[in-house]
Amino acid sequence: MLQRACPVCNGTKQTVIQNIKMNVPEDYHLPVQYDVVACADCGMVYADTAASMEDYDWYYTHCNFYGDDSKDDNSERYDWMEELLEKYLTKDSVMLELGAGNGRYAIALKRNGYARITATDPSGEIVERLQKAGVNAYVTNIYADPASDEQGKYDAVFLFEVAEHLLLPQRGIANIAALLRMGGYFMLSVPDYSLIAEDTCNIPNYFNLEHINYFSEDSLDTLMAQYQLKRVDQKRLGADLIQVYKKTTEELMRKRDEKTEAAVRQYLSRQQERQAQIEAKVGQLQKQEKELFILGTGSYVMSLLATTALGDCKILGFVDNNRIKQGREMYGRLIYAPEYLLDKHGTVVICSMLYSTQIKKQLEDMHTENEIVIL
Ligand SMILES: [Zn+2]
C-alpha cells in the first residue's frame, strides 16, 4: 500500500522498483525499510517511506551529523558555484541559504565578499557554528511559513544538497518562491539519479535514510514549474547537478521524467553481483568467528546489518572518524575514535562507501596490529 504520494505531482499510482532494508538504530525514529517507486504520472522516482514530517524533524534535529567538516574539501564545491554567482548576482545581492549543513557554502560566500548572506538550518549547533564564523544565521525549518517581512525580500535563495532529503519538497519550494523577489534566482544542487545507471558505488550511497527524492533535470523542472520558477542555467560536476531558476510570471510546461526509472533499474540490477560478493565476505568473517571492530556507523553499516550476516558476527565495538558521532551510542554500544583501536585486538572491518582506501591508509599509518578487511 502506498505510503507517500508523488513528491513532484501528488500522483498516487506507482510501480515498485525495489525494496530497501536498513537496520536503523532505534533512537533515529525512522522506518527500517521503504520501496523505491516510480510515479506513473510524472516518472519521478522516490522512496515510498512511512516516515512522517515529525519523524524527519526529530531526526534532523537530533541526529544531524553534518557539523563535522573535517574531511570535506570546500574549495572545489564553492568554485563550482562561483561562475553562476558572478553571472546572476552581485556582491550586494540579498541572499539566503536554507539547510546550511556544515556551513561551507555560506562561510565561503561571506569570505568571498557576498556580505548580505543569511543562512538557516534546523540544527542549533550548526547555526551557532555559522554565527561564530561571522555569518548571519538562525534556526528554522524550510517548511515554516516565511514571515511577512521576509517575503519577496531575496535576490537569491540557495538550497544545496537538501532537496533530495525533503519529505514534502512542494511545500519547501513554495516557501522559497515566496521568499524570492520577482526576477530573483533560486539555485539548488542535487545528485542526478538519471545518470546512475553505470555507477559502481554501493546502494546505500544512493538509497538511504536521508535520500528519499531521486531527481533528474526534468523532474526538478516539473517541480519548479508549479511555483513559476523557470530554469535559466545548469552546471554539472560528475553526477551532481546544479540548476538555476528565475522567478517569473510565465506559465511553465511540465515534463515527464523518461530517464530516471530506467537508470535506477539498471544500476540496481548491476549491484546484485556486488551484493553477493559482500555477503560472501561477511559469511567468511562469521564462519571464522572473528572478533570485529566496525569502522563506520552510517547508512552502509545499517544496510549491511539488514542484508548480510554482519549482525550475527561478534562485534566488539564501533569506530568512526566523525567527531560528532564519537561518544554517542549505536545499537547500545559506544562509538569510539580510531585511536581506540591502538591497544585492541580484533579484525577491523571498514564499512565506508567513499573513503575506504583513505581509512585503510589511516589505520596503517597508526600501526595498529589489527587485521583490516574492507567491505
Ligand atoms: Zn508524479
PDB file of C-alpha atoms in Angstrom, residues 6 79 120 138 145 231 245 252 311 349-350:
ATOM      1  CA  CYS A   6       4.482  11.579  -5.528  1.00  0.00           C
ATOM      2  CA  ASP A  79      34.403  27.097  -7.222  1.00  0.00           C
ATOM      3  CA  THR A 120      19.428  28.906   8.238  1.00  0.00           C
ATOM      4  CA  TYR A 138      19.210  31.494  12.602  1.00  0.00           C
ATOM      5  CA  ASP A 145       5.869  29.816   6.647  1.00  0.00           C
ATOM      6  CA  ARG A 231      15.153  27.158 -15.398  1.00  0.00           C
ATOM      7  CA  TYR A 245      15.738  29.047 -11.677  1.00  0.00           C
ATOM      8  CA  LEU A 252       5.610  26.846 -17.418  1.00  0.00           C
ATOM      9  CA  GLY A 311      24.709  -8.631  12.746  1.00  0.00           C
ATOM     10  CA  VAL A 349      36.041  -4.042   9.203  1.00  0.00           C
ATOM     11  CA  ILE A 350      35.973  -0.833   7.192  1.00  0.00           C
TER      12      ILE A 350
END
